DNA sequence: GATCAATACTTGACTAATCAAGTAAGTATC
DNA sequence: GATACTTACTTGATTAGTCAAGTATTGATC
């Protein structure tokens, strides 16, 4: 097995383990890691608002995956629906006040876990890793 | 967001995209990436044989996940069931001839994809990446 | 050698996501 | 302004996995 294949396999396995661990730790806040990704993505938008398609794109899900995922999140008031005045096809998703709160709390928990997961790495390795991961694909 | 959190998020997102892409390319061989992991894990055993629990451990799945996953793989004759003479609780999984063939062919496809995914990285970065990923968790 | 606990599964009920097909709205063309 | 195409979803059916509970077998203890 060549080095490229090895790195891809290692990456896949490492990430699978890692996200399961994140899932477990985020469950304290009543959300999954995928749901965290939604909150995270929305919170990075200045308007805290996005279309479902844009959201799907950014978290690597299909449009239908997003629809299914947002339904329970809306019931929990983590997000709100808004209409786009210009285009009635678009259903905008907005991060709610509650959603922002949950996001902040969850981020604290997640960061702690992330820090312990990367405890064996020094600062340089972490920076390098972010940089190199960005070059994949 | 600190660097540790950032690297974990980047890792999760990169890997998610990556494995979906691998899934699509492996579908040419009629298997998913998870199924490839089974074949890969078994093929690395000298006896090409493992218990279901050991397999579950190695691919980060639950025992029941393994049971569900192996059923269709057995019907396709990718694997075979064997009994452990010493311990009747254990149901051994063996990589079949067909399974080895599919594994070899799938590996070719997967390696090509892995190479294109890591085309932007030089040899040193790849080695470094494998090394650093091993230190996570 | 009976009993109790642990191990290695399997199964039923459920969740998360996919795909294919459908709907509704917008865009372009004649 | 009708026709055809595209976009932004939503929904039904299916697949992959989880967890909790159940079964069978083994090992340990009295």
Coordinates of C-alpha atoms (C1' of nucleotides) in Angstrom, one line a residue:
Chain A
X1 CA 0.0 0.0 0.0
X2 CA 1.5 3.3 -1.1
X3 CA 1.9 6.3 1.3
X4 CA -1.0 8.2 -0.3
X5 CA -3.4 5.4 0.2
X6 CA -2.1 4.8 3.7
X7 CA -2.6 8.5 4.7
X8 CA -6.2 8.5 3.3
X9 CA -7.0 5.3 5.2
X10 CA -5.5 6.6 8.4
X11 CA -7.3 9.9 8.0
X12 CA -10.7 8.2 7.5
X13 CA -10.2 5.9 10.5
X14 CA -8.9 8.7 12.8
X15 CA -11.7 11.0 11.9
X16 CA -14.4 8.3 12.3
X17 CA -13.2 7.6 15.9
X18 CA -12.8 11.3 16.6
X19 CA -16.3 12.3 15.5
X20 CA -17.9 9.5 17.5
X21 CA -16.1 10.8 20.5
X22 CA -17.3 14.3 19.7
X23 CA -20.9 13.1 19.3
X24 CA -20.8 11.5 22.7
X25 CA -19.5 14.6 24.4
X26 CA -21.9 17.0 22.6
X27 CA -24.9 14.8 23.7
X28 CA -24.6 16.6 27.0
X29 CA -25.9 19.6 25.2
X30 CA -28.6 17.6 23.4
X31 CA -27.1 17.9 20.0
X32 CA -25.1 15.7 17.6
X33 CA -21.9 16.6 15.9
X34 CA -23.8 17.2 12.6
X35 CA -26.1 19.6 14.4
X36 CA -23.1 21.3 15.9
X37 CA -21.8 21.8 12.4
X38 CA -25.1 23.5 11.4
X39 CA -24.9 25.9 14.4
X40 CA -21.2 26.5 13.6
X41 CA -21.8 27.2 10.0
X42 CA -24.7 29.6 10.7
X43 CA -22.9 31.4 13.4
X44 CA -20.1 32.3 11.0
X45 CA -22.5 34.1 8.7
X46 CA -22.8 37.8 9.5
X47 CA -26.6 37.6 9.2
X48 CA -26.6 34.2 11.0
X49 CA -28.8 33.1 8.0
X50 CA -28.4 30.8 5.1
X51 CA -30.4 29.0 2.5
X52 CA -30.8 25.2 2.9
X53 CA -28.8 24.5 -0.2
X54 CA -25.9 26.6 0.9
X55 CA -26.0 24.9 4.3
X56 CA -26.1 21.5 2.7
X57 CA -23.1 22.4 0.6
X58 CA -21.1 23.6 3.5
X59 CA -21.7 20.6 5.7
X60 CA -21.5 18.0 2.9
X61 CA -25.0 16.8 3.1
X62 CA -27.7 16.5 0.5
X63 CA -30.7 18.9 0.4
X64 CA -32.9 16.2 1.8
X65 CA -30.5 15.4 4.5
X66 CA -30.7 19.1 5.6
X67 CA -34.5 19.1 5.5
X68 CA -34.6 16.0 7.7
X69 CA -32.0 17.4 10.1
X70 CA -33.5 20.8 10.5
X71 CA -37.0 19.7 11.4
X72 CA -36.2 18.6 15.0
X73 CA -33.8 21.5 15.4
X74 CA -36.6 23.9 14.6
X75 CA -38.9 22.2 17.1
X76 CA -36.2 22.7 19.7
X77 CA -36.0 26.4 18.6
X78 CA -32.3 26.2 17.8
X79 CA -33.1 27.6 14.4
X80 CA -35.9 29.6 12.8
X81 CA -37.4 29.6 9.3
X82 CA -37.4 32.8 7.3
X83 CA -38.6 33.7 3.9
X84 CA -36.6 35.2 1.1
X85 CA -38.6 38.1 -0.3
X86 CA -36.9 38.0 -3.7
X87 CA -37.2 34.3 -4.3
X88 CA -40.1 32.2 -2.8
X89 CA -38.3 28.9 -3.5
X90 CA -35.7 29.7 -0.9
X91 CA -36.4 28.8 2.7
X92 CA -33.8 30.6 4.9
X93 CA -32.5 29.1 8.1
X94 CA -31.6 31.5 10.9
X95 CA -29.7 30.7 14.1
X96 CA -32.0 31.7 17.0
X97 CA -31.0 33.2 20.3
X98 CA -31.4 29.8 21.9
X99 CA -29.3 28.3 19.1
X100 CA -26.5 30.8 19.8
X101 CA -26.5 29.9 23.5
X102 CA -26.4 26.2 22.8
X103 CA -23.6 26.8 20.3
X104 CA -21.5 28.8 22.8
X105 CA -21.9 26.2 25.5
X106 CA -21.3 23.3 23.2
X107 CA -18.2 25.0 21.8
X108 CA -16.7 25.1 25.3
X109 CA -17.2 21.3 25.7
X110 CA -16.0 20.5 22.2
X111 CA -12.9 22.7 22.6
X112 CA -11.9 20.8 25.8
X113 CA -12.3 17.5 24.0
X114 CA -10.4 18.8 21.0
X115 CA -7.6 20.0 23.2
X116 CA -7.3 16.6 24.9
X117 CA -7.5 14.8 21.5
X118 CA -4.6 16.8 20.2
X119 CA -2.6 16.9 23.5
X120 CA 0.1 14.8 22.0
X121 CA 0.8 17.4 19.3
X122 CA 2.9 20.5 19.6
X123 CA 1.8 23.9 18.3
X124 CA 3.8 23.6 15.1
X125 CA 2.3 20.2 14.3
X126 CA -1.2 21.5 14.7
X127 CA -0.6 24.5 12.4
X128 CA 1.0 22.2 9.9
X129 CA -1.9 19.8 10.1
X130 CA -4.5 22.5 9.4
X131 CA -2.4 23.7 6.5
X132 CA -1.9 20.3 5.0
X133 CA -5.5 19.1 5.4
X134 CA -6.5 22.2 3.5
X135 CA -4.5 20.9 0.5
X136 CA -6.4 17.6 0.4
X137 CA -8.8 17.1 -2.5
Chain B
X1 CA -11.7 29.2 18.1
X2 CA -8.4 27.9 19.2
X3 CA -6.1 25.9 16.9
X4 CA -6.8 22.6 18.4
X5 CA -10.5 23.0 17.9
X6 CA -9.9 24.3 14.4
X7 CA -7.8 21.3 13.5
X8 CA -10.4 18.8 14.8
X9 CA -13.2 20.6 12.8
X10 CA -11.1 20.6 9.7
X11 CA -10.2 17.0 10.1
X12 CA -13.8 16.0 10.6
X13 CA -15.0 18.0 7.5
X14 CA -12.1 16.8 5.3
X15 CA -12.6 13.2 6.2
X16 CA -16.3 13.3 5.7
X17 CA -15.9 14.7 2.2
X18 CA -13.1 12.3 1.5
X19 CA -15.0 9.1 2.5
X20 CA -18.0 10.1 0.5
X21 CA -15.8 10.4 -2.5
X22 CA -14.3 7.0 -1.7
X23 CA -17.7 5.5 -1.3
X24 CA -18.7 6.7 -4.7
X25 CA -15.6 5.3 -6.4
X26 CA -15.8 2.0 -4.6
X27 CA -19.4 1.5 -5.8
X28 CA -17.9 0.4 -9.1
X29 CA -16.9 -2.7 -7.3
X30 CA -20.2 -3.1 -5.6
X31 CA -18.9 -2.3 -2.1
X32 CA -19.0 0.7 0.3
X33 CA -16.0 2.2 2.0
X34 CA -17.0 0.4 5.3
X35 CA -17.1 -2.9 3.5
X36 CA -13.7 -2.1 2.0
X37 CA -12.5 -1.6 5.6
X38 CA -13.7 -5.1 6.5
X39 CA -11.9 -6.6 3.5
X40 CA -8.8 -4.6 4.3
X41 CA -8.8 -5.6 8.0
X42 CA -9.2 -9.2 7.2
X43 CA -6.6 -9.3 4.5
X44 CA -4.0 -8.0 6.9
X45 CA -4.5 -11.0 9.2
X46 CA -2.2 -13.9 8.3
X47 CA -5.1 -16.3 8.6
X48 CA -7.5 -13.9 6.8
X49 CA -9.8 -14.6 9.8
X50 CA -11.1 -12.7 12.7
X51 CA -13.8 -12.8 15.3
X52 CA -16.7 -10.4 14.9
X53 CA -15.8 -8.5 18.1
X54 CA -12.2 -8.0 17.0
X55 CA -13.4 -6.8 13.6
X56 CA -15.8 -4.4 15.3
X57 CA -13.0 -3.0 17.4
X58 CA -10.8 -2.5 14.4
X59 CA -13.3 -0.6 12.2
X60 CA -14.9 1.3 15.1
X61 CA -18.3 -0.3 14.8
X62 CA -20.5 -1.9 17.4
X63 CA -20.9 -5.7 17.4
X64 CA -24.4 -5.3 16.1
X65 CA -23.2 -3.0 13.3
X66 CA -20.8 -5.8 12.3
X67 CA -23.6 -8.4 12.3
X68 CA -25.8 -6.3 10.1
X69 CA -22.9 -5.4 7.8
X70 CA -21.6 -9.0 7.3
X71 CA -25.0 -10.5 6.3
X72 CA -25.1 -9.1 2.8
X73 CA -21.3 -9.5 2.4
X74 CA -21.8 -13.2 3.2
X75 CA -24.6 -13.5 0.6
X76 CA -22.2 -12.0 -2.0
X77 CA -19.6 -14.6 -0.9
X78 CA -17.1 -11.9 0.0
X79 CA -16.6 -13.5 3.4
X80 CA -17.4 -16.9 5.0
X81 CA -18.4 -18.0 8.4
X82 CA -16.2 -20.3 10.4
X83 CA -16.6 -21.9 13.8
X84 CA -14.0 -21.6 16.6
X85 CA -13.5 -25.1 17.9
X86 CA -12.4 -23.9 21.3
X87 CA -15.1 -21.4 21.9
X88 CA -18.6 -21.9 20.5
X89 CA -19.6 -18.3 21.2
X90 CA -17.2 -17.0 18.6
X91 CA -18.3 -16.8 15.0
X92 CA -15.2 -16.3 12.9
X93 CA -15.2 -14.2 9.7
X94 CA -13.0 -15.3 6.9
X95 CA -12.0 -13.4 3.8
X96 CA -13.0 -15.7 0.8
X97 CA -11.3 -16.1 -2.5
X98 CA -13.9 -13.8 -4.1
X99 CA -13.4 -11.3 -1.3
X100 CA -9.6 -11.2 -1.9
X101 CA -10.2 -10.6 -5.6
X102 CA -12.7 -7.8 -5.0
X103 CA -10.3 -6.4 -2.4
X104 CA -7.4 -6.3 -4.9
X105 CA -9.5 -4.7 -7.6
X106 CA -11.0 -2.2 -5.2
X107 CA -7.6 -1.3 -3.8
X108 CA -6.4 -0.3 -7.3
X109 CA -9.4 2.0 -7.7
X110 CA -9.1 3.4 -4.2
X111 CA -5.3 4.0 -4.5
X112 CA -5.9 6.0 -7.7
X113 CA -8.4 8.2 -5.9
X114 CA -6.2 8.5 -2.9
X115 CA -3.3 9.6 -5.1
X116 CA -5.4 12.3 -6.8
X117 CA -6.8 13.5 -3.4
X118 CA -3.3 13.9 -2.1
X119 CA -1.8 15.3 -5.4
X120 CA -1.2 18.7 -3.8
X121 CA 1.0 17.2 -1.1
X122 CA 4.6 16.4 -1.4
X123 CA 6.2 13.1 -0.1
X124 CA 7.4 14.7 3.1
X125 CA 4.0 16.2 3.9
X126 CA 2.3 12.8 3.5
X127 CA 4.7 11.0 5.8
X128 CA 4.4 13.8 8.3
X129 CA 0.6 13.6 8.1
X130 CA 0.5 9.8 8.8
X131 CA 2.9 10.3 11.7
X132 CA 0.9 13.2 13.2
X133 CA -2.5 11.6 12.7
X134 CA -1.2 8.6 14.7
X135 CA -0.7 10.9 17.7
X136 CA -4.3 12.1 17.8
X137 CA -6.5 10.7 20.6
Chain C
dG1 C1' -21.5 -29.9 39.8
dA2 C1' -24.7 -25.8 40.6
dT3 C1' -24.7 -20.9 40.4
dC4 C1' -23.2 -16.4 39.0
dA5 C1' -20.8 -13.4 36.1
dA6 C1' -18.7 -12.2 31.8
dT7 C1' -18.3 -12.6 26.8
dA8 C1' -19.8 -13.0 22.0
dC9 C1' -22.9 -12.4 19.6
dT10 C1' -28.2 -11.4 17.5
dT11 C1' -32.5 -9.0 17.1
dG12 C1' -36.2 -5.3 17.5
dA13 C1' -37.0 -0.6 17.5
dC14 C1' -35.2 3.6 16.3
dT15 C1' -32.3 7.5 14.0
dA16 C1' -29.7 9.6 10.3
dA17 C1' -28.8 9.9 5.9
dT18 C1' -29.3 8.7 0.8
dC19 C1' -31.6 8.5 -3.7
dA20 C1' -35.4 9.1 -6.9
dA21 C1' -39.4 11.3 -7.8
dG22 C1' -42.5 15.1 -7.1
dT23 C1' -43.8 20.1 -6.4
dA24 C1' -43.5 25.0 -6.7
dA25 C1' -41.2 29.0 -8.1
dG26 C1' -38.0 31.6 -11.1
dT27 C1' -35.6 32.3 -15.7
dA28 C1' -35.1 32.3 -20.7
dT29 C1' -36.9 32.0 -25.4
dC30 C1' -40.0 32.3 -28.9
Chain D
dG1 C1' -47.7 35.2 -22.5
dA2 C1' -47.1 30.0 -23.3
dT3 C1' -43.2 26.5 -23.2
dA4 C1' -39.3 24.5 -21.6
dC5 C1' -35.5 24.4 -18.4
dT6 C1' -33.5 25.1 -13.9
dT7 C1' -33.4 25.7 -9.0
dA8 C1' -34.8 24.9 -4.2
dC9 C1' -36.6 22.4 -1.9
dT10 C1' -39.8 18.1 0.3
dT11 C1' -41.3 13.3 0.7
dG12 C1' -41.5 8.0 0.4
dA13 C1' -38.8 4.1 0.3
dT14 C1' -34.5 2.2 1.5
dT15 C1' -29.9 1.5 3.8
dA16 C1' -26.4 1.8 7.5
dG17 C1' -25.8 2.2 11.9
dT18 C1' -27.0 2.7 17.2
dC19 C1' -28.7 1.1 21.7
dA20 C1' -31.1 -2.0 24.8
dA21 C1' -32.6 -6.4 25.6
dG22 C1' -32.2 -11.3 24.8
dT23 C1' -29.7 -15.9 24.1
dA24 C1' -25.9 -19.2 24.2
dT25 C1' -21.6 -20.4 25.9
dT26 C1' -17.6 -20.1 28.8
dG27 C1' -15.1 -19.5 33.1
dA28 C1' -14.8 -18.9 38.1
dT29 C1' -16.4 -19.9 42.9
dC30 C1' -18.6 -22.3 46.4

